[in-house]
Amino acid sequence: MTNPLRPSVRHGLLPPLRLACIGVFFGISSAIYAGPADTFLKTGKDYFGLFQYREACASLEKAVSLDPSSYEAQYYLGLSLRKLNQPDKAAAALEAALKLAPDEDDCRKALGSIYLQFAKEQNQAGNRARTIEYLQKACIAHPQNTSPWVTLYGMLGAAQRWQEIADTAKYLRQYNQAALEAGDDAHLQKALLLAVKAFMALRDHGSARDYLNQASRIRIPNDDLVQLRSQLIQKSTQVASNLADEGRTAFRAGDFKRALELLGKAQGAEPDNGEIASLIDQAQKKLAIRDFTSSADAAEKKGDWDLAVERLQRAREFDPEDRQLSDRISSITAYLERRSAAESRARAAALARRQAQIAQNQKLSAMLKAAEESEKKRAFEAAILSFQQALEMAKGDPEIQASLERVQKAAAAEKARLETFRTRLSDGIRLLDADKADEAYAVLKELADDPLNPRAELLPLLLRSTARMERWDEVETHLAGLTAIASASDDIDYYTGLVAFHRGEYTKARDPLAALQKRNPDYAPELGTMLWRIWYEKYKWGLFLTLFFIGFKLLGPLLTLFRGLKESRTEAAIEAALAAGAYGRAIPLLEARLAETVSGNRRKQLALWLADAYLRERQFPDAVAQASEITAKDPRNPTAQRILGEAAFQLGDTSPTGLERIAQLYRLDEKRRDILAFLAAQYRASQQEGKAALELLTRQTQLAPEDRETVLYLADLYERRQNFSPDTQKIFERACRFAPDTAKYQTGLIGCLLQAGRTEDASRAAEKALERWPDNPDLLRIRAGLAGRRPAGSPQDSASPASASGERSPASPAPAPTGDQIACPHCGAGNAPREYYCSSCGKPIR
């Protein structure tokens, strides 16, 4: 394993102090970024990388105890224990890791090497059985290591333990497919041949042939392979014959499972033997028929006829010609059909009679019972309806008729009594709401004396009136009555606590009042006050003592806390004012806060807020001063640059610094056309010809195509520099449209057309311009140059007027740099006379 700290190790050891520092650093960093188990795991891995195996074991054991499902913790614990020469514990840890991640080859290799070590120790001690046991574990743990397989199979073969070889050969083959594809592992070939011998000894020639073919995939000459192939061919026929005879004997004896086992081996030895395949098919059918028939017999004994028929039908699928099975199925089916039909008819008739009578009786009984219960509960309307329905079913029953008339009379009397009760109850409630508790109490007490009146409505009102009159004994009496008819309610909890509270029994009052507040805090406005008073009475002396000692001990920290709270309130007020857009109120708060000791990013944020507030309150000089302080420390701060640019723009600052700030604001927000128009006007006024000015002026012409001043300014500049190109053509076209009486713009447009290779368009434009300005020398030179042009590739006519006069036409291509080049004042590089920017350093030449 690569150790990232290895380069710092000198002479195999680190100084103890440096080791301690590294350990503390790892501990702190892992505690911050991971959980407890991850922390110990990372520390353990770091110690392992530093070769501190005891410390690694201690940390990794803690990681395993906190998270037993961590593969890495188990794996590195096993490696560390092995380094400490504790192979037993290392093997246990690696086994646990392998259970968590069975596909980890590194873990398999480590565990296999430990088992090989155990095998060597047992072999040296002469313990052959334990040697074989550990070899088996080593091979299963790391099957790709084929050398132990050879040793294991050699020892098992010497002991003639062929079945163990056959049982483990599947692991050898399964995990070494890559080696079989490569075909160059001699140990794998030898182990496969030993497995072939084991299968031959077990007379399983099919598996022997299969493993022999796998051994043949390894392209290494081996005499044993050729010899085994010959032996297998020679013995296969005889073995197949012997096994087939034994299978026939078992078949005739009725032992079909044994027959299938023997015939299967015979078929493996001689796969193309049709007689063996036929015997296998017959044995399978006989075995299936016997199993299904036995299951049918057991089901028939239990009386499960359906299952018996299903099993017999499954058995007949294997031998449809078996007459005995068909007769048995038909007999059982006919019996079941007859019995089912008779039982169904009898049940249907009896059930119909019983159901009709039972249904009528039950319905009548239910109606009469419901009517009686409704009458007892004084629900007379429901009782009348039930008696009427019962009378319809039992027409002319005198008892039901008498009961109906009785209930109707009781219902009329109850209706009149309830109307009187509701009127008087409304009077009592109105008196209570008018704070006339004594008068309300008299009305409610009169209603309560009638036992027929609903107690659940009266008692809460009586409790309310008696509590207002502070008759606590009577409150308890009414409370007991309410508790008897309602086990739990807000009224019960409230008045139970209220009585106890007014009697000074605060402990008794606390539980019902607390439960009421949790359930219904709006029940009474004084509920919170009473609970606070209860809490206060219980803990007041303890609170006094605690507050005294806390105040004595924490006086200094409290003062610091109050200062912090004051600062927090100040900043909260600032944020609230900024959020509400009250920048005038926020400015003095921000100024006062910045006057205090504030440092770091918080001071920068407050300064940005203050600068923004100045800007929004149109205190532009203050905004510039505040934002300048920020850019002095953080020149690329976009917010400060935006504030500086906006303030300079609002102030109309035309100084170089102001224009630079406004230009930076435009670069931050290129949608501001007002800023672009301002900059264009200033650049035109100050006759600026720099690259940045030209870019902004060009941008202005793109966004405002009708800006006549900017277009004419650019046209004059390009004409003065003789800058005729397809890029400047649109400028000259607009200039010709805005100032059609100016000949130089027509000359510039013709030059752009010539630079673009549009000679015919240039010629037409020149002729049209000469009609208006026939004596213009530039137009005459252009026409002379156009007349003297030749096809591409021909030598230039030195007799043309332009060349003869020694002057360069504005429409002619840029000359190659010659001895007449202009030196750049910045870098000294030579440039053509028509160039404005240096081709080397990019700065203006003039």
PDB file of N, CA and C in Angstrom, residues 381-441:
ATOM      1  N   GLU A 381     -88.585  10.764  19.054  1.00  0.00           N
ATOM      2  CA  GLU A 381     -88.785  10.760  17.608  1.00  0.00           C
ATOM      3  C   GLU A 381     -88.241   9.458  17.012  1.00  0.00           C
ATOM      4  N   ALA A 382     -87.031   9.061  17.450  1.00  0.00           N
ATOM      5  CA  ALA A 382     -86.461   7.804  16.963  1.00  0.00           C
ATOM      6  C   ALA A 382     -87.305   6.617  17.411  1.00  0.00           C
ATOM      7  N   ALA A 383     -87.809   6.675  18.656  1.00  0.00           N
ATOM      8  CA  ALA A 383     -88.639   5.581  19.156  1.00  0.00           C
ATOM      9  C   ALA A 383     -89.929   5.460  18.347  1.00  0.00           C
ATOM     10  N   ILE A 384     -90.560   6.593  17.995  1.00  0.00           N
ATOM     11  CA  ILE A 384     -91.788   6.564  17.195  1.00  0.00           C
ATOM     12  C   ILE A 384     -91.529   5.922  15.837  1.00  0.00           C
ATOM     13  N   LEU A 385     -90.407   6.296  15.186  1.00  0.00           N
ATOM     14  CA  LEU A 385     -90.077   5.747  13.874  1.00  0.00           C
ATOM     15  C   LEU A 385     -89.863   4.236  13.952  1.00  0.00           C
ATOM     16  N   SER A 386     -89.160   3.765  14.984  1.00  0.00           N
ATOM     17  CA  SER A 386     -88.914   2.328  15.137  1.00  0.00           C
ATOM     18  C   SER A 386     -90.205   1.567  15.396  1.00  0.00           C
ATOM     19  N   PHE A 387     -91.116   2.091  16.262  1.00  0.00           N
ATOM     20  CA  PHE A 387     -92.388   1.412  16.536  1.00  0.00           C
ATOM     21  C   PHE A 387     -93.256   1.360  15.272  1.00  0.00           C
ATOM     22  N   GLN A 388     -93.228   2.421  14.474  1.00  0.00           N
ATOM     23  CA  GLN A 388     -94.011   2.425  13.238  1.00  0.00           C
ATOM     24  C   GLN A 388     -93.510   1.358  12.261  1.00  0.00           C
ATOM     25  N   GLN A 389     -92.173   1.208  12.115  1.00  0.00           N
ATOM     26  CA  GLN A 389     -91.619   0.184  11.236  1.00  0.00           C
ATOM     27  C   GLN A 389     -91.943  -1.215  11.736  1.00  0.00           C
ATOM     28  N   ALA A 390     -91.898  -1.402  13.069  1.00  0.00           N
ATOM     29  CA  ALA A 390     -92.239  -2.713  13.645  1.00  0.00           C
ATOM     30  C   ALA A 390     -93.714  -3.036  13.417  1.00  0.00           C
ATOM     31  N   LEU A 391     -94.567  -2.011  13.522  1.00  0.00           N
ATOM     32  CA  LEU A 391     -96.010  -2.241  13.342  1.00  0.00           C
ATOM     33  C   LEU A 391     -96.313  -2.621  11.888  1.00  0.00           C
ATOM     34  N   GLU A 392     -95.519  -2.116  10.930  1.00  0.00           N
ATOM     35  CA  GLU A 392     -95.717  -2.500   9.537  1.00  0.00           C
ATOM     36  C   GLU A 392     -95.371  -3.966   9.314  1.00  0.00           C
ATOM     37  N   MET A 393     -94.383  -4.479  10.043  1.00  0.00           N
ATOM     38  CA  MET A 393     -94.001  -5.883   9.898  1.00  0.00           C
ATOM     39  C   MET A 393     -94.971  -6.809  10.624  1.00  0.00           C
ATOM     40  N   ALA A 394     -95.425  -6.414  11.827  1.00  0.00           N
ATOM     41  CA  ALA A 394     -96.366  -7.229  12.613  1.00  0.00           C
ATOM     42  C   ALA A 394     -97.697  -6.490  12.647  1.00  0.00           C
ATOM     43  N   LYS A 395     -98.404  -6.556  11.540  1.00  0.00           N
ATOM     44  CA  LYS A 395     -99.630  -5.767  11.396  1.00  0.00           C
ATOM     45  C   LYS A 395    -100.683  -6.214  12.419  1.00  0.00           C
ATOM     46  N   GLY A 396    -101.295  -5.217  13.097  1.00  0.00           N
ATOM     47  CA  GLY A 396    -102.361  -5.473  14.045  1.00  0.00           C
ATOM     48  C   GLY A 396    -101.905  -5.897  15.426  1.00  0.00           C
ATOM     49  N   ASP A 397    -100.609  -5.874  15.710  1.00  0.00           N
ATOM     50  CA  ASP A 397    -100.121  -6.264  17.047  1.00  0.00           C
ATOM     51  C   ASP A 397    -100.553  -5.193  18.051  1.00  0.00           C
ATOM     52  N   PRO A 398    -101.427  -5.529  19.031  1.00  0.00           N
ATOM     53  CA  PRO A 398    -101.931  -4.514  19.963  1.00  0.00           C
ATOM     54  C   PRO A 398    -100.862  -3.941  20.867  1.00  0.00           C
ATOM     55  N   GLU A 399     -99.889  -4.761  21.249  1.00  0.00           N
ATOM     56  CA  GLU A 399     -98.846  -4.278  22.167  1.00  0.00           C
ATOM     57  C   GLU A 399     -97.996  -3.201  21.481  1.00  0.00           C
ATOM     58  N   ILE A 400     -97.649  -3.445  20.223  1.00  0.00           N
ATOM     59  CA  ILE A 400     -96.836  -2.457  19.499  1.00  0.00           C
ATOM     60  C   ILE A 400     -97.645  -1.189  19.279  1.00  0.00           C
ATOM     61  N   GLN A 401     -98.969  -1.322  18.998  1.00  0.00           N
ATOM     62  CA  GLN A 401     -99.810  -0.161  18.790  1.00  0.00           C
ATOM     63  C   GLN A 401     -99.914   0.674  20.052  1.00  0.00           C
ATOM     64  N   ALA A 402    -100.098   0.003  21.225  1.00  0.00           N
ATOM     65  CA  ALA A 402    -100.174   0.715  22.494  1.00  0.00           C
ATOM     66  C   ALA A 402     -98.868   1.428  22.799  1.00  0.00           C
ATOM     67  N   SER A 403     -97.739   0.751  22.521  1.00  0.00           N
ATOM     68  CA  SER A 403     -96.422   1.378  22.766  1.00  0.00           C
ATOM     69  C   SER A 403     -96.238   2.606  21.897  1.00  0.00           C
ATOM     70  N   LEU A 404     -96.716   2.542  20.656  1.00  0.00           N
ATOM     71  CA  LEU A 404     -96.583   3.676  19.747  1.00  0.00           C
ATOM     72  C   LEU A 404     -97.382   4.868  20.265  1.00  0.00           C
ATOM     73  N   GLU A 405     -98.623   4.642  20.727  1.00  0.00           N
ATOM     74  CA  GLU A 405     -99.433   5.752  21.232  1.00  0.00           C
ATOM     75  C   GLU A 405     -98.820   6.344  22.488  1.00  0.00           C
ATOM     76  N   ARG A 406     -98.251   5.496  23.347  1.00  0.00           N
ATOM     77  CA  ARG A 406     -97.623   5.990  24.577  1.00  0.00           C
ATOM     78  C   ARG A 406     -96.421   6.890  24.261  1.00  0.00           C
ATOM     79  N   VAL A 407     -95.638   6.446  23.336  1.00  0.00           N
ATOM     80  CA  VAL A 407     -94.431   7.221  22.982  1.00  0.00           C
ATOM     81  C   VAL A 407     -94.818   8.536  22.322  1.00  0.00           C
ATOM     82  N   GLN A 408     -95.866   8.546  21.515  1.00  0.00           N
ATOM     83  CA  GLN A 408     -96.285   9.786  20.863  1.00  0.00           C
ATOM     84  C   GLN A 408     -96.730  10.820  21.885  1.00  0.00           C
ATOM     85  N   LYS A 409     -97.453  10.383  22.920  1.00  0.00           N
ATOM     86  CA  LYS A 409     -97.863  11.312  23.977  1.00  0.00           C
ATOM     87  C   LYS A 409     -96.642  11.827  24.738  1.00  0.00           C
ATOM     88  N   ALA A 410     -95.702  10.937  25.062  1.00  0.00           N
ATOM     89  CA  ALA A 410     -94.495  11.353  25.782  1.00  0.00           C
ATOM     90  C   ALA A 410     -93.668  12.326  24.947  1.00  0.00           C
ATOM     91  N   ALA A 411     -93.646  12.123  23.638  1.00  0.00           N
ATOM     92  CA  ALA A 411     -92.879  13.012  22.766  1.00  0.00           C
ATOM     93  C   ALA A 411     -93.471  14.406  22.764  1.00  0.00           C
ATOM     94  N   ALA A 412     -94.806  14.503  22.747  1.00  0.00           N
ATOM     95  CA  ALA A 412     -95.425  15.829  22.774  1.00  0.00           C
ATOM     96  C   ALA A 412     -95.126  16.549  24.073  1.00  0.00           C
ATOM     97  N   ALA A 413     -95.211  15.806  25.218  1.00  0.00           N
ATOM     98  CA  ALA A 413     -94.915  16.422  26.518  1.00  0.00           C
ATOM     99  C   ALA A 413     -93.445  16.833  26.603  1.00  0.00           C
ATOM    100  N   GLU A 414     -92.530  16.016  26.094  1.00  0.00           N
ATOM    101  CA  GLU A 414     -91.100  16.317  26.137  1.00  0.00           C
ATOM    102  C   GLU A 414     -90.765  17.537  25.279  1.00  0.00           C
ATOM    103  N   LYS A 415     -91.448  17.685  24.177  1.00  0.00           N
ATOM    104  CA  LYS A 415     -91.187  18.823  23.302  1.00  0.00           C
ATOM    105  C   LYS A 415     -91.567  20.127  23.993  1.00  0.00           C
ATOM    106  N   ALA A 416     -92.727  20.105  24.686  1.00  0.00           N
ATOM    107  CA  ALA A 416     -93.150  21.318  25.396  1.00  0.00           C
ATOM    108  C   ALA A 416     -92.203  21.636  26.533  1.00  0.00           C
ATOM    109  N   ARG A 417     -91.759  20.577  27.263  1.00  0.00           N
ATOM    110  CA  ARG A 417     -90.851  20.817  28.392  1.00  0.00           C
ATOM    111  C   ARG A 417     -89.500  21.358  27.903  1.00  0.00           C
ATOM    112  N   LEU A 418     -88.975  20.829  26.781  1.00  0.00           N
ATOM    113  CA  LEU A 418     -87.676  21.286  26.265  1.00  0.00           C
ATOM    114  C   LEU A 418     -87.744  22.716  25.758  1.00  0.00           C
ATOM    115  N   GLU A 419     -88.885  23.127  25.216  1.00  0.00           N
ATOM    116  CA  GLU A 419     -88.999  24.511  24.778  1.00  0.00           C
ATOM    117  C   GLU A 419     -88.909  25.460  25.960  1.00  0.00           C
ATOM    118  N   THR A 420     -89.558  25.069  27.061  1.00  0.00           N
ATOM    119  CA  THR A 420     -89.464  25.891  28.281  1.00  0.00           C
ATOM    120  C   THR A 420     -88.027  25.905  28.806  1.00  0.00           C
ATOM    121  N   PHE A 421     -87.369  24.730  28.773  1.00  0.00           N
ATOM    122  CA  PHE A 421     -85.977  24.629  29.265  1.00  0.00           C
ATOM    123  C   PHE A 421     -85.038  25.506  28.429  1.00  0.00           C
ATOM    124  N   ARG A 422     -85.197  25.481  27.134  1.00  0.00           N
ATOM    125  CA  ARG A 422     -84.299  26.262  26.285  1.00  0.00           C
ATOM    126  C   ARG A 422     -84.489  27.756  26.517  1.00  0.00           C
ATOM    127  N   THR A 423     -85.723  28.155  26.755  1.00  0.00           N
ATOM    128  CA  THR A 423     -85.975  29.582  27.003  1.00  0.00           C
ATOM    129  C   THR A 423     -85.311  30.020  28.299  1.00  0.00           C
ATOM    130  N   ARG A 424     -85.494  29.216  29.361  1.00  0.00           N
ATOM    131  CA  ARG A 424     -84.896  29.571  30.654  1.00  0.00           C
ATOM    132  C   ARG A 424     -83.366  29.481  30.596  1.00  0.00           C
ATOM    133  N   LEU A 425     -82.838  28.507  29.871  1.00  0.00           N
ATOM    134  CA  LEU A 425     -81.373  28.363  29.758  1.00  0.00           C
ATOM    135  C   LEU A 425     -80.770  29.557  29.025  1.00  0.00           C
ATOM    136  N   SER A 426     -81.470  30.040  28.010  1.00  0.00           N
ATOM    137  CA  SER A 426     -80.981  31.224  27.292  1.00  0.00           C
ATOM    138  C   SER A 426     -80.963  32.437  28.211  1.00  0.00           C
ATOM    139  N   ASP A 427     -81.987  32.543  29.109  1.00  0.00           N
ATOM    140  CA  ASP A 427     -81.995  33.645  30.061  1.00  0.00           C
ATOM    141  C   ASP A 427     -80.791  33.554  30.987  1.00  0.00           C
ATOM    142  N   GLY A 428     -80.477  32.336  31.465  1.00  0.00           N
ATOM    143  CA  GLY A 428     -79.325  32.179  32.357  1.00  0.00           C
ATOM    144  C   GLY A 428     -78.022  32.541  31.674  1.00  0.00           C
ATOM    145  N   ILE A 429     -77.840  32.113  30.426  1.00  0.00           N
ATOM    146  CA  ILE A 429     -76.600  32.419  29.688  1.00  0.00           C
ATOM    147  C   ILE A 429     -76.482  33.920  29.459  1.00  0.00           C
ATOM    148  N   ARG A 430     -77.609  34.568  29.138  1.00  0.00           N
ATOM    149  CA  ARG A 430     -77.578  36.021  28.914  1.00  0.00           C
ATOM    150  C   ARG A 430     -77.192  36.750  30.191  1.00  0.00           C
ATOM    151  N   LEU A 431     -77.697  36.280  31.328  1.00  0.00           N
ATOM    152  CA  LEU A 431     -77.341  36.913  32.597  1.00  0.00           C
ATOM    153  C   LEU A 431     -75.864  36.698  32.911  1.00  0.00           C
ATOM    154  N   LEU A 432     -75.333  35.519  32.606  1.00  0.00           N
ATOM    155  CA  LEU A 432     -73.898  35.262  32.842  1.00  0.00           C
ATOM    156  C   LEU A 432     -73.045  36.172  31.962  1.00  0.00           C
ATOM    157  N   ASP A 433     -73.436  36.319  30.721  1.00  0.00           N
ATOM    158  CA  ASP A 433     -72.654  37.175  29.829  1.00  0.00           C
ATOM    159  C   ASP A 433     -72.732  38.631  30.259  1.00  0.00           C
ATOM    160  N   ALA A 434     -73.835  39.007  30.941  1.00  0.00           N
ATOM    161  CA  ALA A 434     -73.975  40.372  31.439  1.00  0.00           C
ATOM    162  C   ALA A 434     -73.325  40.558  32.807  1.00  0.00           C
ATOM    163  N   ASP A 435     -72.566  39.542  33.268  1.00  0.00           N
ATOM    164  CA  ASP A 435     -71.852  39.564  34.546  1.00  0.00           C
ATOM    165  C   ASP A 435     -72.839  39.684  35.739  1.00  0.00           C
ATOM    166  N   LYS A 436     -74.008  39.074  35.614  1.00  0.00           N
ATOM    167  CA  LYS A 436     -74.971  39.004  36.727  1.00  0.00           C
ATOM    168  C   LYS A 436     -74.998  37.563  37.211  1.00  0.00           C
ATOM    169  N   ALA A 437     -73.917  37.185  37.894  1.00  0.00           N
ATOM    170  CA  ALA A 437     -73.725  35.796  38.263  1.00  0.00           C
ATOM    171  C   ALA A 437     -74.784  35.314  39.239  1.00  0.00           C
ATOM    172  N   ASP A 438     -75.212  36.179  40.228  1.00  0.00           N
ATOM    173  CA  ASP A 438     -76.173  35.724  41.224  1.00  0.00           C
ATOM    174  C   ASP A 438     -77.541  35.456  40.589  1.00  0.00           C
ATOM    175  N   GLU A 439     -77.994  36.334  39.691  1.00  0.00           N
ATOM    176  CA  GLU A 439     -79.276  36.120  39.031  1.00  0.00           C
ATOM    177  C   GLU A 439     -79.213  34.893  38.103  1.00  0.00           C
ATOM    178  N   ALA A 440     -78.081  34.756  37.386  1.00  0.00           N
ATOM    179  CA  ALA A 440     -77.927  33.589  36.519  1.00  0.00           C
ATOM    180  C   ALA A 440     -77.923  32.309  37.332  1.00  0.00           C
ATOM    181  N   TYR A 441     -77.283  32.370  38.514  1.00  0.00           N
ATOM    182  CA  TYR A 441     -77.219  31.175  39.361  1.00  0.00           C
ATOM    183  C   TYR A 441     -78.622  30.750  39.779  1.00  0.00           C
TER     184      TYR A 441
END
